[in-house]
C-alpha cells in the first residue's frame, strides 16, 4: 500500500464530496469489514457520494492516485460477502445516498431508480400511490438494493423474478469517470430506453452485471401489472424421492407458461431454519442435526421433506384453468396441495390457533411463516428469510444484522438442468458433504425457467464457535468442487470465490482485455468477478 | 488497398481452406456486391470456410495481412444490405457451409446450430422427427440463417419471437482466432450452457450481437413446446384513427401475458404489397399509389386500413379464456375479429372460391396469403413476404432473388412506445415523407412486448427506374432523421447506416475501446455497427 497515494486520494475525496461523507472512523471501518464468514480485507476509507457526478469525481480521483474502490449499493449481499471488497486495501464506495426514485411510469409499467433505492422503499412507494403495478422482490432483505440485486442477477418469485431480464437503460459511470447510458437511453432524446432493452449495436448491459466494468447509477426496472386475481399454491413431498415425479410434471407447466413464475422448493432443513433455531434440546447441544431427527420434527411442525410454493396470476378464470391443470398434474404425486388467495390467507391465520388446539401440530410457526412466503409471490419484500442466518444462535435479536451478530452464512448457488436426475444428484451430494462436515444441508431449488433450477445451498453456522469459520469455508470449497465435477456452476459468486471465475485461457484472456479497455488502472472492484491473475485450465473437467 | 497484402492473404486463405472454397470469379463477386439498394462496396474475394477451425484460420490470416473480412451466415439480410459488407475492399466470409444441427434436446427444449442452418432446415428437421417443439420464424425468407437473424436481434411471431432472448451458449471465434463459448458453456463440462443464458461474471452475449466483435459459429436456441391447442386471430380497423382505441386495450393484454406473442399490425399499403403488385392499370403507370385510391382497393381486396394478426397458445381451455378476454376487449373497436384454428383454416381455404362467386371480393389472394401468415404464428417459415419486394415490378419471377432482380427495398425499423399517440405520430410522419418522395408508405407495427412497438417501414421501388436508387436513399435518410427527431431509433441497421450509430462521445469512445480490445487490427466487419470515425454529438436532440 502506497501510503502517500492514499493520503492524497483521501484529501481529494474529502474535497470532492465533503468530509462528512468520507468515513475513516475505526469502528465504522471495522463494521464494514465484517461479513457472514471470515474475511481479512481491510477497508481504508468509506466514501458516500451523493450524486452521479460525485461518483464520477471519486473514480477520477481513484484513477489519479491508483487507489481502488469497491462499489456497493446498500451492501446487503448476505451470504456472498456483504459489503466486503474482494481485495484488501480497497476503498468502499457506498451508493446508499443515491436513493431517488427518478421516474415512475404507470402506463408503460416501469420505474427508474438509483442504487440506494431499497426493496422496502419501492414497495412503500407503490403502496402509497395505490399503484396498479407490482414489483418483484428477492427473499433476502427489505433493505437490499434493487439495482444491487439486479446487477448480481438475483431472482425473486413473481413472473418478473429474473431481475436482470427486466432491467434496461442503465446509466453507468465508467472507471475513467465518463458517464454513459445503455440501449436506446444512450440517445438523449430517445423515448424507448426503458421499454426495449437492446437498443442498437452491441448490447452492453450484460457487461455491467457481475463485473467491475462500471458503476450503475440509474436503471429502469420493468414492473408487472397487478393481476386481477392471484392465488398461491403450496404442496409438499413427504419423502425426498417423491420429488422426481413432481419435477416431471412441473417442468412442462413451467415451460408452457401455465406456471409463469419460479416454483420454489425447499427441503426440510431449510424450512426448519426459517421456522425456528437449532433444536439444541433435541441434540444435547451437539451439531449437526442428523437426518434421523427430522421425521419427528417434520411431523410436529407439519412440514414435508420437500416443500414447494408458487403463484398463479391472471383473471379469475385464467387462474382457475391453471389451477385445474396443476392439480391434475400433481394428483397422487404430492401431499397437501393447497391454494390460497388473500381471503383464504386471512382466514387461515385466524384459525391457526384453534386448529392447533385440536391437533398435535405446532401451527403457530407455520402461520407466522405463511404471510411472508405468500407476500413474496406478490413481490412484497420480507425480512423473514434473514432469520435463517440465526439458525445456530440461541435467540433472535430485536434488530437483525447477521454481519455484526457473527452469524455464519455461506451461500452456494449452482444452476442445474431441471431434471429429476440432476435434482437428486445435487441433493445427495450436498447433503453428504455438509453433514460430513458438520452442517445441516439446507437447500432450495427454484425452477427459474422451464429448463434450469437455481439451487441455493446454505452453510449456516455460528461464527462465535472456535474454528467454525475455517470448517465452514473448507466445506464450502468442497461443495463448490463437487458441484463443478457434476457440471453445476454457480450463477453468482461471493467475494471469496474469484477462483470460480477461472476457465479456459482464451475466455479469461478476453475478460482481461475487456477489463483493461475500460479500467486500465484496475481501480474498480479489483478481483471481483475476475479470473485469477494467472489463467490456467480449470482444475477439473 | 495494399495489393501485395491481398495477394498474400489470398494465397494463405487458399492454403487454409482449399481453392475450391475461395471464390474470386468476377460474376460471383459482382452478384455478392448487389443488395436491394445502391451500394458501391467491392468484394475482393469470397471465403467459404467449412469448420470453426477454418474460420479461426481465416481470421488469423486476415490479421497477418491486415485484410478485413465481413461474415455473413447465409446473407439473406434483405432490406438491410443483403451480403454486402459495410466497407469496400472487405473479403466476404460466407458461413453457409457450417450448416449442422449439432444438438437437439427435446426434453429441455433447445437445439444447437451452426450459422449456415436456415429456417427451412430446422423446420424440416423438426417435422421429420415429429418433434413436440416449435421453432420461431422470422417473416423474411426460409433461407435466412437462424443465427444470422438472432444476432441481428430479429423477431418472429410466436411467444419465442424475440430471438435474442432465446439464445444461449454462443461459440465465438474472436478476431485473433481464439475460440470461446459464452455463459456456462465456457466451462467444458458444464451441462447448463443452453439452459441458463447468463453464466457467471459479466455476460458477453450482447457484445456479439449487432457487432464486429466475433464470429458466432454455434448457438443454442430455445424451442417452445408445441401447445395443445393453437388459434390465430385476425382483425382490422377500417379507418386509420381506430387504431388508438385498439392499442389501449391490446397493450394490457400483451403486458399481462394473455397475448403471449407479438401482435402484428400492418397498414393497407403493406398488405397490398403482399397480395399483389403495383396497380399500374389504376394509375396510368404513375407512382406513387395515392391514398385516394386505397378505399376502393381495400374494399375489393377485403382488407382494412390496419390489419392485425396474433396467436393464442395453450390448452383448449386456456385459449378459450384468452379468446373471451380478447373478444371482450376489442368489442366495438374493430371490424371482423376472426379466430382460426387448423381445421377452420382448411375449411376457409376450401370455401374461399365459392364465397368469392357470391361477393364482389377478390378472396383468392387473401386465401393465398392466409396460410403463410397463419403458419408464421406457429413458427413455420414462408417465402411469401419476399414477394413484397417485387411491388413495383411488372411480374413475379419463378425464383425470387430480390438482389439480382433489381428489386429496390430499404427497411427502417424504429422502436416506439406502445401508445396510441406514438403510433399515430409515426404513421403520420412516415406516410407524409414517403408519399412526398414518391413511395407508398408500407408499414407494420409489431407489439414486440407490452411496452414497445417495433415498426418496419418499407421503401419499396424498382431499381431499374433511373435515379430511383438515389431518390429512395434520400427518402430513407429523411425518414431516419424525422424518426430520430421524434425519439424513435431503429433497433437494427442496414450496412448504409453507420451514421445512426453515432451518439454521445463517451459512448462512442467506449465502443471503440472495446472494439480495439478484441480486434486491434480492425479486421472484422469494419464499419458495421460502429460509430462513425470522428465522434460527435448527435446532430439533433
Short mmCIF file of C-alpha atoms in Angstrom, two decimals, chain B residues 101-433:
data_model
loop_
_atom_site.label_atom_id
_atom_site.label_comp_id
_atom_site.label_asym_id
_atom_site.label_seq_id
_atom_site.Cartn_x
_atom_site.Cartn_y
_atom_site.Cartn_z
CA UNK B 101 -27.70 -29.04 -36.37
CA UNK B 102 -25.27 -30.06 -33.68
CA UNK B 103 -27.56 -30.99 -30.83
CA UNK B 104 -31.26 -31.46 -30.32
CA UNK B 105 -32.73 -31.84 -26.86
CA UNK B 106 -36.45 -32.45 -26.80
CA UNK B 107 -36.72 -32.80 -23.03
CA UNK B 108 -35.09 -29.46 -22.20
CA UNK B 109 -36.37 -27.89 -25.41
CA UNK B 110 -33.42 -26.48 -27.30
CA UNK B 111 -31.37 -27.00 -30.40
CA UNK B 112 -27.75 -26.10 -31.08
CA UNK B 113 -26.97 -24.95 -34.59
CA UNK B 114 -24.24 -23.55 -36.78
CA UNK B 115 -24.64 -20.28 -38.72
CA UNK B 116 -25.45 -21.94 -42.04
CA UNK B 117 -28.56 -23.62 -40.62
CA UNK B 118 -31.58 -22.00 -42.22
CA UNK B 119 -35.12 -21.57 -41.02
CA UNK B 120 -36.22 -24.07 -43.66
CA UNK B 121 -33.67 -26.63 -42.49
CA UNK B 122 -34.67 -26.51 -38.83
CA UNK B 123 -38.35 -26.52 -39.75
CA UNK B 124 -37.86 -29.67 -41.85
CA UNK B 125 -35.70 -31.24 -39.13
CA UNK B 126 -38.42 -30.77 -36.52
CA UNK B 127 -41.13 -32.02 -38.88
CA UNK B 128 -39.15 -35.15 -39.77
CA UNK B 129 -38.73 -36.05 -36.11
CA UNK B 130 -42.37 -35.27 -35.39
CA UNK B 131 -40.90 -33.06 -32.71
CA UNK B 132 -43.07 -31.81 -29.87
CA UNK B 133 -41.24 -28.49 -30.17
CA UNK B 134 -41.88 -25.42 -32.28
CA UNK B 135 -39.28 -23.05 -33.63
CA UNK B 136 -39.91 -19.37 -34.17
CA UNK B 137 -39.53 -17.98 -37.68
CA UNK B 138 -38.95 -14.52 -38.97
CA UNK B 139 -41.07 -13.49 -41.93
CA UNK B 140 -38.13 -12.75 -44.17
CA UNK B 141 -37.13 -15.93 -46.01
CA UNK B 142 -36.95 -19.66 -45.36
CA UNK B 143 -33.31 -19.47 -46.42
CA UNK B 144 -32.43 -16.95 -43.73
CA UNK B 145 -29.95 -18.15 -41.14
CA UNK B 146 -31.23 -18.73 -37.62
CA UNK B 147 -28.01 -17.43 -36.11
CA UNK B 148 -27.80 -14.53 -38.53
CA UNK B 149 -31.27 -13.33 -37.66
CA UNK B 150 -30.75 -13.84 -33.94
CA UNK B 151 -27.51 -11.85 -33.93
CA UNK B 152 -29.29 -9.05 -35.76
CA UNK B 153 -31.84 -9.33 -32.91
CA UNK B 154 -34.61 -10.06 -35.37
CA UNK B 155 -38.04 -11.20 -34.30
CA UNK B 156 -40.84 -13.51 -35.24
CA UNK B 157 -44.42 -14.18 -34.34
CA UNK B 158 -44.62 -16.91 -31.67
CA UNK B 159 -44.10 -16.47 -27.91
CA UNK B 160 -40.39 -17.03 -28.62
CA UNK B 161 -40.41 -14.21 -31.15
CA UNK B 162 -37.70 -12.06 -29.56
CA UNK B 163 -34.95 -14.28 -30.90
CA UNK B 164 -32.02 -12.95 -28.97
CA UNK B 165 -33.92 -13.57 -25.73
CA UNK B 166 -33.95 -17.28 -26.51
CA UNK B 167 -30.33 -17.71 -27.48
CA UNK B 168 -27.59 -19.00 -25.22
CA UNK B 169 -24.18 -20.64 -25.17
CA UNK B 170 -22.63 -18.83 -28.10
CA UNK B 171 -19.47 -20.34 -29.51
CA UNK B 172 -17.46 -17.44 -30.86
CA UNK B 173 -14.28 -17.18 -32.88
CA UNK B 174 -12.64 -13.94 -31.83
CA UNK B 175 -10.87 -11.73 -34.36
CA UNK B 176 -7.50 -13.08 -33.16
CA UNK B 177 -8.60 -16.63 -33.94
CA UNK B 178 -9.21 -17.63 -30.31
CA UNK B 179 -12.38 -19.59 -29.70
CA UNK B 180 -14.57 -19.04 -26.66
CA UNK B 181 -18.04 -20.02 -25.51
CA UNK B 182 -20.34 -17.73 -23.53
CA UNK B 183 -22.33 -18.27 -20.36
CA UNK B 184 -21.78 -21.54 -18.58
CA UNK B 185 -20.77 -23.09 -21.89
CA UNK B 186 -17.34 -21.62 -21.29
CA UNK B 187 -16.75 -24.40 -18.77
CA UNK B 188 -16.09 -27.53 -20.82
CA UNK B 189 -18.06 -29.87 -18.57
CA UNK B 190 -20.97 -27.57 -17.74
CA UNK B 191 -24.35 -29.04 -18.53
CA UNK B 192 -26.38 -25.84 -18.29
CA UNK B 193 -24.94 -23.70 -21.09
CA UNK B 194 -28.07 -23.78 -23.26
CA UNK B 195 -30.45 -23.72 -20.27
CA UNK B 196 -29.48 -20.53 -18.45
CA UNK B 197 -28.01 -17.82 -20.59
CA UNK B 198 -26.17 -15.62 -18.11
CA UNK B 199 -23.48 -17.92 -16.80
CA UNK B 200 -21.34 -16.25 -14.15
CA UNK B 201 -19.41 -12.99 -14.31
CA UNK B 202 -20.05 -10.33 -16.94
CA UNK B 203 -22.46 -11.59 -19.59
CA UNK B 204 -20.88 -11.25 -23.01
CA UNK B 205 -23.67 -12.47 -25.32
CA UNK B 206 -24.87 -8.96 -26.05
CA UNK B 207 -21.41 -7.95 -27.25
CA UNK B 208 -21.62 -10.43 -30.10
CA UNK B 209 -24.97 -9.25 -31.40
CA UNK B 210 -25.06 -6.37 -33.89
CA UNK B 211 -21.31 -6.01 -33.78
CA UNK B 212 -17.99 -6.97 -35.24
CA UNK B 213 -16.63 -8.45 -32.02
CA UNK B 214 -16.51 -12.07 -33.07
CA UNK B 215 -17.93 -14.69 -35.41
CA UNK B 216 -20.56 -16.88 -33.82
CA UNK B 217 -20.01 -20.42 -35.05
CA UNK B 218 -22.52 -22.14 -32.80
CA UNK B 219 -25.52 -21.12 -30.74
CA UNK B 220 -28.17 -22.83 -28.68
CA UNK B 221 -31.70 -21.74 -29.45
CA UNK B 222 -34.53 -22.47 -27.07
CA UNK B 223 -37.59 -24.00 -28.67
CA UNK B 224 -41.11 -23.78 -27.37
CA UNK B 225 -43.19 -26.83 -26.57
CA UNK B 226 -45.99 -27.12 -29.11
CA UNK B 227 -49.15 -26.05 -27.32
CA UNK B 228 -52.00 -28.49 -27.00
CA UNK B 229 -54.07 -26.04 -29.00
CA UNK B 230 -53.42 -23.03 -31.18
CA UNK B 231 -55.69 -20.39 -32.51
CA UNK B 232 -54.79 -17.41 -34.66
CA UNK B 233 -56.77 -14.22 -34.54
CA UNK B 234 -57.21 -11.54 -37.14
CA UNK B 235 -58.96 -8.24 -37.04
CA UNK B 236 -58.93 -4.96 -38.85
CA UNK B 237 -59.65 -1.29 -38.44
CA UNK B 238 -61.49 0.26 -41.33
CA UNK B 239 -60.05 3.70 -40.69
CA UNK B 240 -56.59 4.67 -39.52
CA UNK B 241 -57.79 6.53 -36.46
CA UNK B 242 -59.45 3.45 -34.99
CA UNK B 243 -56.05 2.10 -34.08
CA UNK B 244 -55.60 4.23 -30.96
CA UNK B 245 -58.55 2.74 -29.10
CA UNK B 246 -57.41 -0.74 -30.10
CA UNK B 247 -53.93 -0.19 -28.73
CA UNK B 248 -55.33 0.95 -25.41
CA UNK B 249 -56.90 -2.45 -24.89
CA UNK B 250 -54.25 -4.59 -26.57
CA UNK B 251 -51.32 -3.34 -24.54
CA UNK B 252 -52.66 -4.52 -21.16
CA UNK B 253 -53.40 -7.97 -22.62
CA UNK B 254 -49.90 -8.15 -24.04
CA UNK B 255 -48.40 -6.94 -20.77
CA UNK B 256 -50.23 -9.48 -18.62
CA UNK B 257 -49.40 -12.39 -20.90
CA UNK B 258 -52.89 -13.09 -22.22
CA UNK B 259 -51.32 -12.32 -25.60
CA UNK B 260 -48.03 -14.21 -25.29
CA UNK B 261 -46.69 -13.28 -28.69
CA UNK B 262 -46.30 -10.22 -30.82
CA UNK B 263 -49.40 -8.70 -32.34
CA UNK B 264 -48.54 -7.76 -35.88
CA UNK B 265 -50.39 -4.79 -37.34
CA UNK B 266 -49.94 -3.90 -40.99
CA UNK B 267 -51.35 -0.94 -42.86
CA UNK B 268 -53.22 -1.25 -46.14
CA UNK B 269 -50.23 -0.39 -48.30
CA UNK B 270 -48.22 -3.14 -46.65
CA UNK B 271 -50.93 -5.76 -47.07
CA UNK B 272 -51.48 -4.69 -50.64
CA UNK B 273 -47.81 -5.28 -51.47
CA UNK B 274 -48.14 -8.83 -50.17
CA UNK B 275 -51.31 -9.53 -52.12
CA UNK B 276 -50.37 -8.08 -55.48
CA UNK B 277 -48.03 -5.85 -57.42
CA UNK B 278 -48.46 -2.14 -58.02
CA UNK B 279 -51.83 -1.46 -59.71
CA UNK B 280 -50.32 0.15 -62.80
CA UNK B 281 -53.69 -0.07 -64.54
CA UNK B 282 -55.29 2.20 -61.94
CA UNK B 283 -52.68 4.95 -62.06
CA UNK B 284 -51.87 5.13 -65.74
CA UNK B 285 -48.41 3.94 -64.85
CA UNK B 286 -47.84 6.80 -62.40
CA UNK B 287 -46.29 6.39 -58.98
CA UNK B 288 -46.89 6.64 -56.10
CA UNK B 289 -50.21 5.00 -55.46
CA UNK B 290 -52.05 7.81 -53.72
CA UNK B 291 -54.17 7.37 -50.58
CA UNK B 292 -57.25 8.37 -52.53
CA UNK B 293 -57.05 5.10 -54.46
CA UNK B 294 -56.99 2.98 -51.35
CA UNK B 295 -60.59 2.77 -50.16
CA UNK B 296 -61.68 1.07 -53.37
CA UNK B 297 -58.73 -1.28 -53.30
CA UNK B 298 -59.39 -2.13 -49.66
CA UNK B 299 -62.97 -2.97 -50.49
CA UNK B 300 -62.15 -5.07 -53.49
CA UNK B 301 -59.44 -6.99 -51.66
CA UNK B 302 -61.37 -7.16 -48.43
CA UNK B 303 -58.69 -5.59 -46.27
CA UNK B 304 -58.68 -2.85 -43.63
CA UNK B 305 -56.76 0.37 -43.09
CA UNK B 306 -54.97 -1.56 -40.35
CA UNK B 307 -54.87 -5.35 -40.33
CA UNK B 308 -53.77 -7.28 -37.27
CA UNK B 309 -52.82 -10.85 -36.55
CA UNK B 310 -51.71 -12.70 -33.47
CA UNK B 311 -51.81 -16.09 -31.81
CA UNK B 312 -53.24 -17.77 -28.74
CA UNK B 313 -51.37 -20.76 -27.35
CA UNK B 314 -52.23 -23.21 -24.60
CA UNK B 315 -54.69 -25.89 -23.61
CA UNK B 316 -58.06 -25.65 -25.31
CA UNK B 317 -59.42 -24.13 -22.14
CA UNK B 318 -56.60 -21.62 -21.78
CA UNK B 319 -57.09 -20.50 -25.35
CA UNK B 320 -60.83 -20.21 -24.84
CA UNK B 321 -60.34 -17.95 -21.85
CA UNK B 322 -57.84 -15.77 -23.70
CA UNK B 323 -60.19 -15.62 -26.66
CA UNK B 324 -63.02 -14.37 -24.48
CA UNK B 325 -60.81 -11.70 -22.93
CA UNK B 326 -59.61 -10.55 -26.33
CA UNK B 327 -63.07 -10.55 -27.82
CA UNK B 328 -64.41 -8.58 -24.91
CA UNK B 329 -61.57 -6.04 -25.09
CA UNK B 330 -61.96 -5.45 -28.82
CA UNK B 331 -65.73 -5.29 -28.88
CA UNK B 332 -66.94 -2.28 -30.84
CA UNK B 333 -63.39 -1.23 -31.62
CA UNK B 334 -62.52 -3.38 -34.63
CA UNK B 335 -64.12 -4.99 -37.64
CA UNK B 336 -64.14 -8.65 -38.45
CA UNK B 337 -62.44 -10.22 -35.48
CA UNK B 338 -61.84 -13.77 -36.62
CA UNK B 339 -60.38 -16.75 -34.81
CA UNK B 340 -58.91 -19.58 -36.79
CA UNK B 341 -57.51 -22.95 -35.88
CA UNK B 342 -56.06 -25.66 -38.12
CA UNK B 343 -59.45 -27.05 -39.01
CA UNK B 344 -61.05 -23.68 -39.70
CA UNK B 345 -58.10 -22.69 -41.84
CA UNK B 346 -58.59 -25.76 -44.03
CA UNK B 347 -62.27 -25.04 -44.45
CA UNK B 348 -61.72 -21.35 -45.11
CA UNK B 349 -59.39 -22.03 -47.96
CA UNK B 350 -61.71 -24.66 -49.32
CA UNK B 351 -64.67 -22.27 -49.38
CA UNK B 352 -62.90 -19.10 -50.48
CA UNK B 353 -63.64 -19.76 -54.13
CA UNK B 354 -67.40 -20.34 -53.92
CA UNK B 355 -67.68 -17.43 -51.49
CA UNK B 356 -65.99 -15.15 -53.95
CA UNK B 357 -68.55 -16.14 -56.55
CA UNK B 358 -71.29 -14.58 -54.45
CA UNK B 359 -69.44 -11.46 -53.30
CA UNK B 360 -67.57 -8.72 -55.05
CA UNK B 361 -64.46 -9.51 -53.05
CA UNK B 362 -61.34 -10.92 -54.54
CA UNK B 363 -60.79 -13.56 -51.89
CA UNK B 364 -58.40 -15.75 -53.81
CA UNK B 365 -55.45 -13.55 -52.95
CA UNK B 366 -56.45 -13.24 -49.33
CA UNK B 367 -56.87 -17.00 -49.17
CA UNK B 368 -53.43 -17.36 -50.66
CA UNK B 369 -51.91 -15.09 -48.06
CA UNK B 370 -53.68 -16.68 -45.12
CA UNK B 371 -51.70 -19.93 -44.76
CA UNK B 372 -48.28 -18.23 -44.65
CA UNK B 373 -49.44 -15.64 -42.11
CA UNK B 374 -51.13 -18.35 -40.06
CA UNK B 375 -48.04 -20.52 -40.35
CA UNK B 376 -45.71 -17.81 -39.08
CA UNK B 377 -47.76 -17.65 -35.89
CA UNK B 378 -46.81 -21.31 -35.45
CA UNK B 379 -43.19 -20.70 -36.38
CA UNK B 380 -43.40 -22.06 -39.91
CA UNK B 381 -41.16 -20.08 -42.26
CA UNK B 382 -42.55 -18.74 -45.50
CA UNK B 383 -41.21 -17.14 -48.64
CA UNK B 384 -44.39 -15.16 -49.02
CA UNK B 385 -43.18 -11.89 -47.53
CA UNK B 386 -40.36 -11.73 -50.06
CA UNK B 387 -42.95 -11.13 -52.76
CA UNK B 388 -43.47 -7.67 -51.33
CA UNK B 389 -40.05 -6.69 -52.69
CA UNK B 390 -41.48 -7.05 -56.22
CA UNK B 391 -44.24 -4.49 -55.64
CA UNK B 392 -43.06 -2.06 -58.28
CA UNK B 393 -42.13 -4.80 -60.76
CA UNK B 394 -44.42 -5.99 -63.55
CA UNK B 395 -44.40 -9.70 -62.67
CA UNK B 396 -43.02 -12.21 -60.19
CA UNK B 397 -40.18 -14.41 -61.41
CA UNK B 398 -40.34 -18.14 -60.71
CA UNK B 399 -37.47 -17.95 -58.26
CA UNK B 400 -37.34 -14.87 -56.09
CA UNK B 401 -33.99 -13.15 -55.68
CA UNK B 402 -34.59 -9.51 -54.84
CA UNK B 403 -30.88 -8.63 -55.10
CA UNK B 404 -30.36 -9.96 -58.61
CA UNK B 405 -33.82 -8.95 -59.79
CA UNK B 406 -33.09 -5.28 -59.05
CA UNK B 407 -35.84 -5.00 -56.52
CA UNK B 408 -35.48 -1.83 -54.52
CA UNK B 409 -36.07 -2.30 -50.80
CA UNK B 410 -34.95 -0.22 -47.85
CA UNK B 411 -36.17 -1.03 -44.37
CA UNK B 412 -36.26 1.30 -41.43
CA UNK B 413 -37.26 -0.32 -38.16
CA UNK B 414 -37.71 2.18 -35.37
CA UNK B 415 -38.83 1.21 -31.88
CA UNK B 416 -41.53 3.38 -30.34
CA UNK B 417 -43.53 3.41 -27.13
CA UNK B 418 -46.68 1.31 -27.47
CA UNK B 419 -49.02 4.24 -27.07
CA UNK B 420 -51.76 5.46 -29.42
CA UNK B 421 -50.06 8.85 -29.68
CA UNK B 422 -46.73 7.41 -30.72
CA UNK B 423 -48.27 5.02 -33.23
CA UNK B 424 -50.22 7.86 -34.83
CA UNK B 425 -47.21 10.14 -34.83
CA UNK B 426 -45.03 7.59 -36.59
CA UNK B 427 -47.73 6.69 -39.08
CA UNK B 428 -48.39 10.32 -39.97
CA UNK B 429 -44.72 11.18 -40.28
CA UNK B 430 -43.73 8.17 -42.34
CA UNK B 431 -46.78 8.46 -44.59
CA UNK B 432 -46.10 12.10 -45.30
CA UNK B 433 -42.41 11.61 -46.03
#
